[in-house]
Coordinates of C-alpha atoms and ligand atoms in Angstrom, one line a residue:
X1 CA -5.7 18.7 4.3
X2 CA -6.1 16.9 7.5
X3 CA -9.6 16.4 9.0
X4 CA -12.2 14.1 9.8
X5 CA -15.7 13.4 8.9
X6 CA -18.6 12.3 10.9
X7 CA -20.2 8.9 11.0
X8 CA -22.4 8.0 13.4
X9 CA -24.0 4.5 12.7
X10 CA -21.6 2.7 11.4
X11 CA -20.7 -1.2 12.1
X12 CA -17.9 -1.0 14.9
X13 CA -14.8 -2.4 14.1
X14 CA -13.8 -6.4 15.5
X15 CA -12.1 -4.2 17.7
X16 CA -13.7 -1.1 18.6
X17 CA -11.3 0.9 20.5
X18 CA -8.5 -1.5 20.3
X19 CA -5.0 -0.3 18.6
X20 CA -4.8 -2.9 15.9
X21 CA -2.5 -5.5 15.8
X22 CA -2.2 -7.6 12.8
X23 CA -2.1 -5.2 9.5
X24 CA -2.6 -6.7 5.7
X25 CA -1.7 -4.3 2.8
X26 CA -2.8 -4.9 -0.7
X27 CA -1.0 -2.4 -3.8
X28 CA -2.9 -2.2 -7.0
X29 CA -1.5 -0.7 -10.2
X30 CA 2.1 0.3 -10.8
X31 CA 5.8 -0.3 -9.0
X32 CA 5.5 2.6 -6.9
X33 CA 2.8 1.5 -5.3
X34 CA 4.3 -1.4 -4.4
X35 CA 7.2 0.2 -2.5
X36 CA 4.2 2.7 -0.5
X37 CA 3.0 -0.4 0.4
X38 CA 5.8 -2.3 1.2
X39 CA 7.0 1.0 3.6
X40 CA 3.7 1.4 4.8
X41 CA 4.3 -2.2 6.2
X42 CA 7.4 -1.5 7.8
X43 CA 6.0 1.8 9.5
X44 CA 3.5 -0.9 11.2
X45 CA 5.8 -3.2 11.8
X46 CA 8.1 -1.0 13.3
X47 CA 5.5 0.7 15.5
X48 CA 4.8 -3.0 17.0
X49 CA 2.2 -4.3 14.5
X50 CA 2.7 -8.0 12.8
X51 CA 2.3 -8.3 9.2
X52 CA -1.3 -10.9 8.9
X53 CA -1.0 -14.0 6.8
X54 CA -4.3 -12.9 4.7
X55 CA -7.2 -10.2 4.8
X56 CA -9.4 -12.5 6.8
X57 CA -6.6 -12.5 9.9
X58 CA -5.8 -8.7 9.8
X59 CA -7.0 -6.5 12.4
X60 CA -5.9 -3.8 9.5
X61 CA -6.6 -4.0 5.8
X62 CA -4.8 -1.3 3.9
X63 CA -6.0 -1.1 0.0
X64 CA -3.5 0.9 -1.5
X65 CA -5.2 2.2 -5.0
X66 CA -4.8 2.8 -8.2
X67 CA -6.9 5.3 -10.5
X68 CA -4.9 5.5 -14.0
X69 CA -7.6 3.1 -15.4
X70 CA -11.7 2.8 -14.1
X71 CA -11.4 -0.6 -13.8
X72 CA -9.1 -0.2 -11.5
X73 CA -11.1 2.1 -9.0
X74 CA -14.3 -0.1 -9.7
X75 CA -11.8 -3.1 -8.2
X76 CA -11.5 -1.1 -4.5
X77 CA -15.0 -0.7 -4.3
X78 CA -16.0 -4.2 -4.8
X79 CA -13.0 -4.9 -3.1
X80 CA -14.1 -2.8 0.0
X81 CA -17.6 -4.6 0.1
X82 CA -15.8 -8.0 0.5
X83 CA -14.3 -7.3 3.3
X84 CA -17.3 -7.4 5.7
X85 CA -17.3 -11.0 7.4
X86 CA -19.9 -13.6 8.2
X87 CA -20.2 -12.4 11.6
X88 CA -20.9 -9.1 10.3
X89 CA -17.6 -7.8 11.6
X90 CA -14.6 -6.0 9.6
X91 CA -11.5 -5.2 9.5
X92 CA -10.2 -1.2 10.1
X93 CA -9.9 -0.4 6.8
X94 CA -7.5 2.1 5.1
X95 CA -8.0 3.0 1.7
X96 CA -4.5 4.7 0.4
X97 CA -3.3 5.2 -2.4
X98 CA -4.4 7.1 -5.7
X99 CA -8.1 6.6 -5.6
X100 CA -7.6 8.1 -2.0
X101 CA -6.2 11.4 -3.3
X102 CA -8.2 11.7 -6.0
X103 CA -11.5 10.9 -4.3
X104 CA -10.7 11.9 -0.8
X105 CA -13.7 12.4 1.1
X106 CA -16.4 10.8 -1.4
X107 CA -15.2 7.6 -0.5
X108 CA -16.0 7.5 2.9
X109 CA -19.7 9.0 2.3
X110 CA -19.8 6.1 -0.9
X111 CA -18.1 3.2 1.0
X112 CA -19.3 4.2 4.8
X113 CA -17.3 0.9 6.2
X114 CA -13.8 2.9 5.2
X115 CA -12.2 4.1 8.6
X116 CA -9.4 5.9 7.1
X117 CA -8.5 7.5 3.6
X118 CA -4.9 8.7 3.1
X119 CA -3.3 10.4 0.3
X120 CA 0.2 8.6 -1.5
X121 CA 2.0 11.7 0.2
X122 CA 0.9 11.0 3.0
X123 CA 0.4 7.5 4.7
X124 CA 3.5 8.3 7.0
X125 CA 0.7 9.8 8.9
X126 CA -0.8 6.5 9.3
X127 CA -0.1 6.1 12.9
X128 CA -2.2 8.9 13.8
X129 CA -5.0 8.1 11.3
X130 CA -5.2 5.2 13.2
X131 CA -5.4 6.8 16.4
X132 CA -8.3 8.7 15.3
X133 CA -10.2 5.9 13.4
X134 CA -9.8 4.4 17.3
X135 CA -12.2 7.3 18.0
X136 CA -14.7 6.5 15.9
X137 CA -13.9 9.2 13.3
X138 CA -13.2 8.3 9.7
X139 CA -9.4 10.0 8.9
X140 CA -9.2 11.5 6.3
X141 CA -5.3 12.9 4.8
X142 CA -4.8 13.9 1.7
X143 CA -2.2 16.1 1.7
X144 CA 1.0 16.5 0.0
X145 CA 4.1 17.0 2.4
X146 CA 6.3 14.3 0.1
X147 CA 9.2 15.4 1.3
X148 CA 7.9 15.8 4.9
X149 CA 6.8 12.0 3.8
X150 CA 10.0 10.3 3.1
X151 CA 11.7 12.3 6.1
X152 CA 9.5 10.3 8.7
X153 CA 9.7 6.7 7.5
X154 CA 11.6 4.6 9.6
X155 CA 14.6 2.4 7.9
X156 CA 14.8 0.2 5.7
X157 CA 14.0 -3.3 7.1
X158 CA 15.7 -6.4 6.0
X159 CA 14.1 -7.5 2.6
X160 CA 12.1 -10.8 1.8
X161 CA 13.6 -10.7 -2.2
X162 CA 17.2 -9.7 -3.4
X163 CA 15.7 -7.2 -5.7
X164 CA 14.1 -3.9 -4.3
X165 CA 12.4 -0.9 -5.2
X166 CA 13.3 2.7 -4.1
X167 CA 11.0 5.9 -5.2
X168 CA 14.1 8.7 -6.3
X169 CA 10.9 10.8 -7.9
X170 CA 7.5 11.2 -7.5
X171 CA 5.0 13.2 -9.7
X172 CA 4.6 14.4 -13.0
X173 CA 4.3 17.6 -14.9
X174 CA 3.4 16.7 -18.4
X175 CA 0.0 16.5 -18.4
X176 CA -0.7 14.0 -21.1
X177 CA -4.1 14.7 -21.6
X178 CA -5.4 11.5 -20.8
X179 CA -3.3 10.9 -17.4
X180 CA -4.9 11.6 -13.8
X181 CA -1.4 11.4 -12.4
X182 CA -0.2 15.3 -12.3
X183 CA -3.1 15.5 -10.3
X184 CA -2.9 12.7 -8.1
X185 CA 0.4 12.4 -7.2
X186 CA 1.5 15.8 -7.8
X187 CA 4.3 18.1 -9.5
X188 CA 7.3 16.3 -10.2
X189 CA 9.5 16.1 -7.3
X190 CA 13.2 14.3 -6.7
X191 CA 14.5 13.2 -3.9
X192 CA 17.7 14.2 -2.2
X193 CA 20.7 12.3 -3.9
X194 CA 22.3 11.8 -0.4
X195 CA 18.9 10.0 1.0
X196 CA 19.2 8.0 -2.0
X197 CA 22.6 6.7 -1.6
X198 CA 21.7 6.3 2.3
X199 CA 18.4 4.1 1.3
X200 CA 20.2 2.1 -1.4
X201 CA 23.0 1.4 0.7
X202 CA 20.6 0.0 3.9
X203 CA 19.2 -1.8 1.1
X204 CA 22.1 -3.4 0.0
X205 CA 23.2 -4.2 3.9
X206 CA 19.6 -5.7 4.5
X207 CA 20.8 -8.5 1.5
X208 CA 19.8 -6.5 -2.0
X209 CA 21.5 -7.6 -4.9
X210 CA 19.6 -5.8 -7.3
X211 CA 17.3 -2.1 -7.3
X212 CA 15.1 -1.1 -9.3
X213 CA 14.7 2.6 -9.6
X214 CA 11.3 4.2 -9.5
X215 CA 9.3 7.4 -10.4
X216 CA 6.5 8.0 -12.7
X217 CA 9.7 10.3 -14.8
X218 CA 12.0 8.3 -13.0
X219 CA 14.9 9.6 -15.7
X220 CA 13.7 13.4 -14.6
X221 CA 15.4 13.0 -11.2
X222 CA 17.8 16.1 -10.8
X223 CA 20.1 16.5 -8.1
X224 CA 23.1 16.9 -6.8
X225 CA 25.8 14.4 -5.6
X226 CA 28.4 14.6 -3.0
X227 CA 30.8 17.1 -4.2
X228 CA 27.7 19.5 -5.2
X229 CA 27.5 19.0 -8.5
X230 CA 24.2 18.7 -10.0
X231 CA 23.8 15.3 -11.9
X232 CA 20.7 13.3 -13.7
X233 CA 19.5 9.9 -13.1
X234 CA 22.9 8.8 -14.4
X235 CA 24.7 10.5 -11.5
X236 CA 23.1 8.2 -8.7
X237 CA 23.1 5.4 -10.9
X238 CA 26.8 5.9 -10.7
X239 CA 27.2 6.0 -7.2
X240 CA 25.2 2.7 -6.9
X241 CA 27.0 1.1 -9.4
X242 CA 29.9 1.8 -7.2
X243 CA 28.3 0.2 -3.9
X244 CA 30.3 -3.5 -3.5
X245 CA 27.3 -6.4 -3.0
X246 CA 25.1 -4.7 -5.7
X247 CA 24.8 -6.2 -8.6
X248 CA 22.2 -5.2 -10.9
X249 CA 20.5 -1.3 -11.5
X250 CA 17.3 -1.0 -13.1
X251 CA 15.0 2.4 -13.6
X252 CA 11.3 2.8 -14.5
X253 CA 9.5 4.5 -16.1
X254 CA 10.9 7.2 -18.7
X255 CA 9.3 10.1 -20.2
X256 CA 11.4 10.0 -23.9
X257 CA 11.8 13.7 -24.0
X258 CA 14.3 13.5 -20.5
X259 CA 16.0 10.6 -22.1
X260 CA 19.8 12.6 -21.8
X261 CA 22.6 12.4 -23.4
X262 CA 24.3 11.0 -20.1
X263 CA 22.0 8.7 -19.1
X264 CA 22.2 7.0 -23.1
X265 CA 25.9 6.8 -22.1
X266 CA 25.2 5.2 -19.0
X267 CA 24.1 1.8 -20.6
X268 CA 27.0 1.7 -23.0
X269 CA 29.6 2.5 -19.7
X270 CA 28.0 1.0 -16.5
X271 CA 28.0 -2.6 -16.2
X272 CA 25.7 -2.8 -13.7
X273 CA 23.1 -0.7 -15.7
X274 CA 21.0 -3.7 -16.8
X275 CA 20.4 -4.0 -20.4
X276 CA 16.5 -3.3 -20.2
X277 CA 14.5 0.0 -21.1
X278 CA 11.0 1.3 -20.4
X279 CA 10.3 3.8 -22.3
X280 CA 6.7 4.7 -23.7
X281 CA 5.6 5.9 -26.5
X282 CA 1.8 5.7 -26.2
X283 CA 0.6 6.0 -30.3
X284 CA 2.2 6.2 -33.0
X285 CA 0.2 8.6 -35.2
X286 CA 1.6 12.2 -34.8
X287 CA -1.6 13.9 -34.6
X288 CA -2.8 11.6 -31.6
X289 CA 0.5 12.2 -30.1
X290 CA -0.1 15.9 -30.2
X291 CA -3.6 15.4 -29.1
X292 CA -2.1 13.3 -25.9
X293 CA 0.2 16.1 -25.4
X294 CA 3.0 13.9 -25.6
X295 CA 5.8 16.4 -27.0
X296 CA 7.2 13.9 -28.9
X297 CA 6.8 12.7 -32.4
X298 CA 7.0 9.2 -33.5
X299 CA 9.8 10.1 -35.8
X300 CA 11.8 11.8 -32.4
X301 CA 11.0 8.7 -30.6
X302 CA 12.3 6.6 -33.6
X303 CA 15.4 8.5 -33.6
X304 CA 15.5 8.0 -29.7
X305 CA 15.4 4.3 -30.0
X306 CA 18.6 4.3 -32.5
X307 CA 20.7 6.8 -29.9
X308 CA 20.0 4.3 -27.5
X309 CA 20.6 1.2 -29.5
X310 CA 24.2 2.9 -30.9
X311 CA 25.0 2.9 -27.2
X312 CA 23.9 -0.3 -26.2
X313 CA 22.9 -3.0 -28.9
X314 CA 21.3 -5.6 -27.2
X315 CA 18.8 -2.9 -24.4
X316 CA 15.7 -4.7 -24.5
X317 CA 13.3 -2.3 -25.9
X318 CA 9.7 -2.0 -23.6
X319 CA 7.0 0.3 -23.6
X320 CA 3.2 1.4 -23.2
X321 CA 0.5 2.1 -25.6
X322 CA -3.1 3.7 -25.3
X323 CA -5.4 2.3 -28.2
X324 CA -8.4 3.8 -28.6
X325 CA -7.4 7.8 -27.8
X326 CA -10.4 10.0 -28.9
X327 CA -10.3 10.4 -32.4
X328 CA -7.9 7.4 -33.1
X329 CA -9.1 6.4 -36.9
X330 CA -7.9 3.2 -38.3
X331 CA -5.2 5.0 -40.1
X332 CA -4.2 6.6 -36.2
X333 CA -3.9 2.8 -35.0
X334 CA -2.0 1.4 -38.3
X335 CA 0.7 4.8 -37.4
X336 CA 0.7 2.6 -33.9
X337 CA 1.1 -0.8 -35.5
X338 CA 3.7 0.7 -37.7
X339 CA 5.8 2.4 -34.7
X340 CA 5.8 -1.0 -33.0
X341 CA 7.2 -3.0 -36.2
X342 CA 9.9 0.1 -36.5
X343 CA 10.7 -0.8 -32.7
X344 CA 10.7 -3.9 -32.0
X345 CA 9.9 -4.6 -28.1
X346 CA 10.9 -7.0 -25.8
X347 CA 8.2 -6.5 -23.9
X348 CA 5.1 -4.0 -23.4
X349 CA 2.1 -3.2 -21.8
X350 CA -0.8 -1.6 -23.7
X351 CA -4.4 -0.7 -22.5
X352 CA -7.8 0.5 -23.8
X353 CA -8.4 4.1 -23.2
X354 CA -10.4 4.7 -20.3
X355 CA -11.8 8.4 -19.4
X356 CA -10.7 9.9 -16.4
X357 CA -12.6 12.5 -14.8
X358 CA -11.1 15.9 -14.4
X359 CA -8.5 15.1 -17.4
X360 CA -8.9 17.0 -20.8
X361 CA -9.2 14.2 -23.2
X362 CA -12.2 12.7 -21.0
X363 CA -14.2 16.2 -22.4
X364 CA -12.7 15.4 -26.2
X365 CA -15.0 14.7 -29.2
X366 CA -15.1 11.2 -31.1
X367 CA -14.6 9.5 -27.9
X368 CA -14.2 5.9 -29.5
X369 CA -16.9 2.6 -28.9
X370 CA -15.8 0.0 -26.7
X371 CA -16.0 -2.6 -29.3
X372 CA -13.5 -0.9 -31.7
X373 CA -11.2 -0.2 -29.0
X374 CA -11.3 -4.3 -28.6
X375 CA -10.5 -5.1 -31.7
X376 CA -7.3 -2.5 -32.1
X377 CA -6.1 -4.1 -28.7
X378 CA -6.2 -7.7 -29.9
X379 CA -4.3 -6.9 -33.2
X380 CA -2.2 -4.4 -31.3
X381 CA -1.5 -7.5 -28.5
X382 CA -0.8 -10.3 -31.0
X383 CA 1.8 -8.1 -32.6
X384 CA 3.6 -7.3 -29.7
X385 CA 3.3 -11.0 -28.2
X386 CA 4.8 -12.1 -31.6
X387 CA 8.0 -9.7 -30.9
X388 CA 8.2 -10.7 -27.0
X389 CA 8.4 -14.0 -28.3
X390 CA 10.5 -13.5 -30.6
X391 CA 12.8 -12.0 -28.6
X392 CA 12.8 -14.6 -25.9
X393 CA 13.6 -17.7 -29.1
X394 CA 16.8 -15.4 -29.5
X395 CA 18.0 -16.0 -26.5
X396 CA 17.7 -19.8 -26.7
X397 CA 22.0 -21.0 -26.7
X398 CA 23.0 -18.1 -25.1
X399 CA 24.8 -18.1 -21.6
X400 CA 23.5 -15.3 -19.0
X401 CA 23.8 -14.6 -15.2
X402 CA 20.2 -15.0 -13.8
X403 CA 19.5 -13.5 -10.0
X404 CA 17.1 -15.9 -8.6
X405 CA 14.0 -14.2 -6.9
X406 CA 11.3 -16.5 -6.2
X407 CA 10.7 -20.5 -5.7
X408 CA 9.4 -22.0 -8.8
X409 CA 6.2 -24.1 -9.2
X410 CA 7.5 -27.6 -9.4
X411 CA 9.8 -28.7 -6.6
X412 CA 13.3 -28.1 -6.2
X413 CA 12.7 -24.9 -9.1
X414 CA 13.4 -21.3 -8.6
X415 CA 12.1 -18.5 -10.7
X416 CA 15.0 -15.7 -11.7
X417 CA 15.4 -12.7 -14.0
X418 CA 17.5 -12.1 -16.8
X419 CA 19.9 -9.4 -17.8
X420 CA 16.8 -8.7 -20.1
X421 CA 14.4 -8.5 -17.3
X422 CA 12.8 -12.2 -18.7
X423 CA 11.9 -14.7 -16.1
X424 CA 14.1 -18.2 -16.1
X425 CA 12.8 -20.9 -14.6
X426 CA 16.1 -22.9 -13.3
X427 CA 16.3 -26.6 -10.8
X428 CA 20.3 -26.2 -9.5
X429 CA 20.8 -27.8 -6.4
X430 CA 22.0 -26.2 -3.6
X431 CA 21.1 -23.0 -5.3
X432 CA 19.3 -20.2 -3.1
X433 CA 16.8 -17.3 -3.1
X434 CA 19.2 -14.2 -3.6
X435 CA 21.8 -16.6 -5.8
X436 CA 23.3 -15.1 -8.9
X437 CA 24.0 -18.2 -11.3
X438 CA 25.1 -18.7 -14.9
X439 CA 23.2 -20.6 -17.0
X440 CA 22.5 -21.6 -20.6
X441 CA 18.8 -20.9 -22.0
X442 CA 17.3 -24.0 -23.3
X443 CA 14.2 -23.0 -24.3
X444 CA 11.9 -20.3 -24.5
X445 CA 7.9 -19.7 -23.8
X446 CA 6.7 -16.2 -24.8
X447 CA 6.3 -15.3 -21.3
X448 CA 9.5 -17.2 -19.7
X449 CA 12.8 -19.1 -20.0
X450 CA 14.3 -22.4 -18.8
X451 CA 18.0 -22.4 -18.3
X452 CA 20.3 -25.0 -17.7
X453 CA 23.1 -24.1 -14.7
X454 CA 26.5 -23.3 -15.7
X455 CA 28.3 -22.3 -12.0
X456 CA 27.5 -20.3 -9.2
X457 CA 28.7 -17.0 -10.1
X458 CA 28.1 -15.3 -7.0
X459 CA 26.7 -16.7 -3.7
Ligands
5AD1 N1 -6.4 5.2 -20.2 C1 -5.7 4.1 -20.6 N2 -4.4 4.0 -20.2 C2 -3.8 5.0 -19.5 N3 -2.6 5.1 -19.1 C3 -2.5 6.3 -18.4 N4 -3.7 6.9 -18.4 C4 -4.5 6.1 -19.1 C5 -5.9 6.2 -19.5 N5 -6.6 7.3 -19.1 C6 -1.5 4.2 -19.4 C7 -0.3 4.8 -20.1 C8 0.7 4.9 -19.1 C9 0.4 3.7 -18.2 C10 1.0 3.7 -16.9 O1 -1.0 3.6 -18.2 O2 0.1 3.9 -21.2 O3 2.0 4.9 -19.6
SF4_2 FE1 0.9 10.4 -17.0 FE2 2.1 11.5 -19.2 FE3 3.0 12.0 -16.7 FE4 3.3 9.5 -17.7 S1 4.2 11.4 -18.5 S2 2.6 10.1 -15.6 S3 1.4 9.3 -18.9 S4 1.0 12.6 -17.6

């Protein structure tokens, strides 16, 4: 749906009438909204526009959403309000992004400073929206062309970091009963395996050394590779793997039940396959698992975990958790505690539940009070702090190839990631951003490493 609202008194842009110049775009929430923000960015750029230094020099501020959690919508509102400036001029802003599907309209009547509101399928429509938030109308897009979407993005434009993100699948048709996303960002789409390869490889040429593979069921992507067979995930990892100047493959995030056979092999037979796994399993109880409409038990997902470690014994196990799902007794969050101790993880992210409208489980009995949903999180947090540490005091000795991403805090320092996806915090002269190095982990934080340099592996 493409159409525009009326609003007559509203404060005129700093430019009123003026294309803007000088665009600054903000992603909340999860990787892939990252990489819509990062194309959105080289869509402007590439139409003439500069990239601003901060919100307070853009002519354009772009808030690109997220609505899995409240909080996180809450965030855009107040976020919205704070861009109005002394002089009692603002910005053109865009709100894209999931709270701008899900809430399309509304938030132009709620927020009446918003100029445009565009869908996650459809900011490649931003030019346009722009054009008409010129005229004084509020734009409003929310459809969903995604394939129309990826079709008219320009190229991919030389990258700031050696390690990338590329979207091979968008959407999501299982309806956990919790989730908004089926209904924000759609049925479960991939993209074509050839654009992939295409993408990837530009990536590579504009100096990536390592992608990161995205989707919200990344390891769903079907398609079918250059002599027309149809392949999983594993297929286009393969033809990356085979691409000379990349060095590391990552994917995220993975629904357990599309975990294949193939893609299992995959980390035991391609090098490049980094030894690091998302995959969540939510609860541990079976009865909220059912309730979530999960499709999986914790004994299936148990059993999972031990395909996967047969095929490669060091993967670095990560995933999410809900606490806090209606109906979650004590005895529902011990089945959780216990699922965590059975997997050990690397890493993880868990949240309280948080009631989304228009999802089944926000209309569910027992919904559960905030301060017990506290308490679970805090014992389910120090439990899986204790493993990440844990796991990061193992790697203390050990020799690894880090690829260094960022500069680090103190001078002369750069920031890098490990096989294992842990940071390592490394001073190596004449090392650079981009760098792949060896070196020995001296000692571990729980949230980071310090190495010691070996050699430059690779320049
Ligand atoms: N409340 C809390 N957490 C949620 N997630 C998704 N929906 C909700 C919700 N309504 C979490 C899940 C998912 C991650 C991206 O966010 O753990 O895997
Ligand atoms: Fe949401 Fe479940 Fe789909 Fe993940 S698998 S995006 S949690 S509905």
């Amino acid at each position: 749906m493409t159409h525009s609202i009326d609003t007559s008194p509203l404060p005129a842009p700093e430019s009123a009438g003026d294309a803007p110049r000088r665009y600054f775009v903000t992603s909340f929430g999860c990787q892939m909204n990252v990489y819509d923000g990062e194309r959105m960015g080289e869509m402007l750029a590439a139409q003439g526009m500069t990239q601003a230094q901060s919100r307070d020099e853009a002519d354009l501020v772009i808030l690109n959403t997220c609505h899995i959690r409240e909080k996180a919508v809450a965030r855009v509102y107040s976020d919205i309000g704070r861009l109005k400036r002394e002089d009692g001029s603002k910005p053109m802003i865009a709100v894209a992004g999931c709270v701008a599907q899900a809430e399309g309209e509304e938030i132009a009547r709620r927020a009446r400073s918003v100029d445009i509101v565009v869908g996650p399928q459809a900011y490649h429509r931003l030019p346009q929206l722009i054009d008409q938030a010129r005229r004084g109308e509020t734009a409003i897009d929310t459809d969903m062309p995604v394939a129309a979407k990826f079709g008219a993005l320009p190229g991919r434009a030389r990258q700031q970091r050696p390690s990338a993100f590329l979207t091979v699948q968008e959407g999501c048709d299982k309806f956990c009963t919790y989730c908004v996303v089926p209904y924000t960002r759609g049925a479960e789409i991939s993209r074509p395996y050839a654009d992939l390869v295409g993408e990837a490889r530009a990536l590579v040429e504009a100096g990536v050394k390592e992608i990161t593979l995205l989707g919200q069921n990344v390891n769903a992507w079907t398609g079918e590779d250059d002599q027309g067979r149809a392949r999983g995930l594993e297929g286009l990892i393969e033809a990356l793997a085979d691409m000379t100047g990349l060095e590391r493959i990552r994917y995220t995030t993975s629904h357990p039940n599309d975990m294949t056979d193939a893609l299992i092999a995959a980390h035991r037979d391609i090098p490049k396959l980094m030894p690091y796994l998302h995959l969540p399993v939510q609860a541990g109880s079976d009865r909220i698992l059912k309730a979530m409409n999960r499709s999986h038990t914790a004994a299936s997902y148990l059993k999972l975990i031990e395909r996967i470690r047969a095929a490669r014994p060091d993967i670095a196990m990560s995933g999410d958790f809900i606490v806090g799902f209606p109906g979650e007794t004590e005895a529902d969050f011990q089945a959780t505690l216990d699922i965590v101790r059975d997997t050990v993880y690397a890493q993880a992210f868990s949240f309280k539940y948080s009631p989304r409208p228009g999802t089944p489980a926000a209309d569910m009995e027992d919904q559960i009070a905030p301060e017990i949903m506290d308490e679970r999180l805090q014992r389910l947090q120090d439990l899986l702090n204790t493993q990440q540490h844990a796991f990061n005091l193992d790697t203390v000795g050990k020799r690894m190839k880090v690829l260094l991403e960022r500069p680090g805090r103190k001078p002369g320092q750069l920031v890098g990631k490990s096989p294992w996806l842990q940071s390592v915090h490394v001073t190596q002269e004449g090392a650079r951003i981009g760098d792949l190095i060896e070196v020995e982990i001296v000692s571990a934080g729980p949230n980071s490493l310090a190495g010691e340099p070996l050699a430059l592996v690779a320049a």
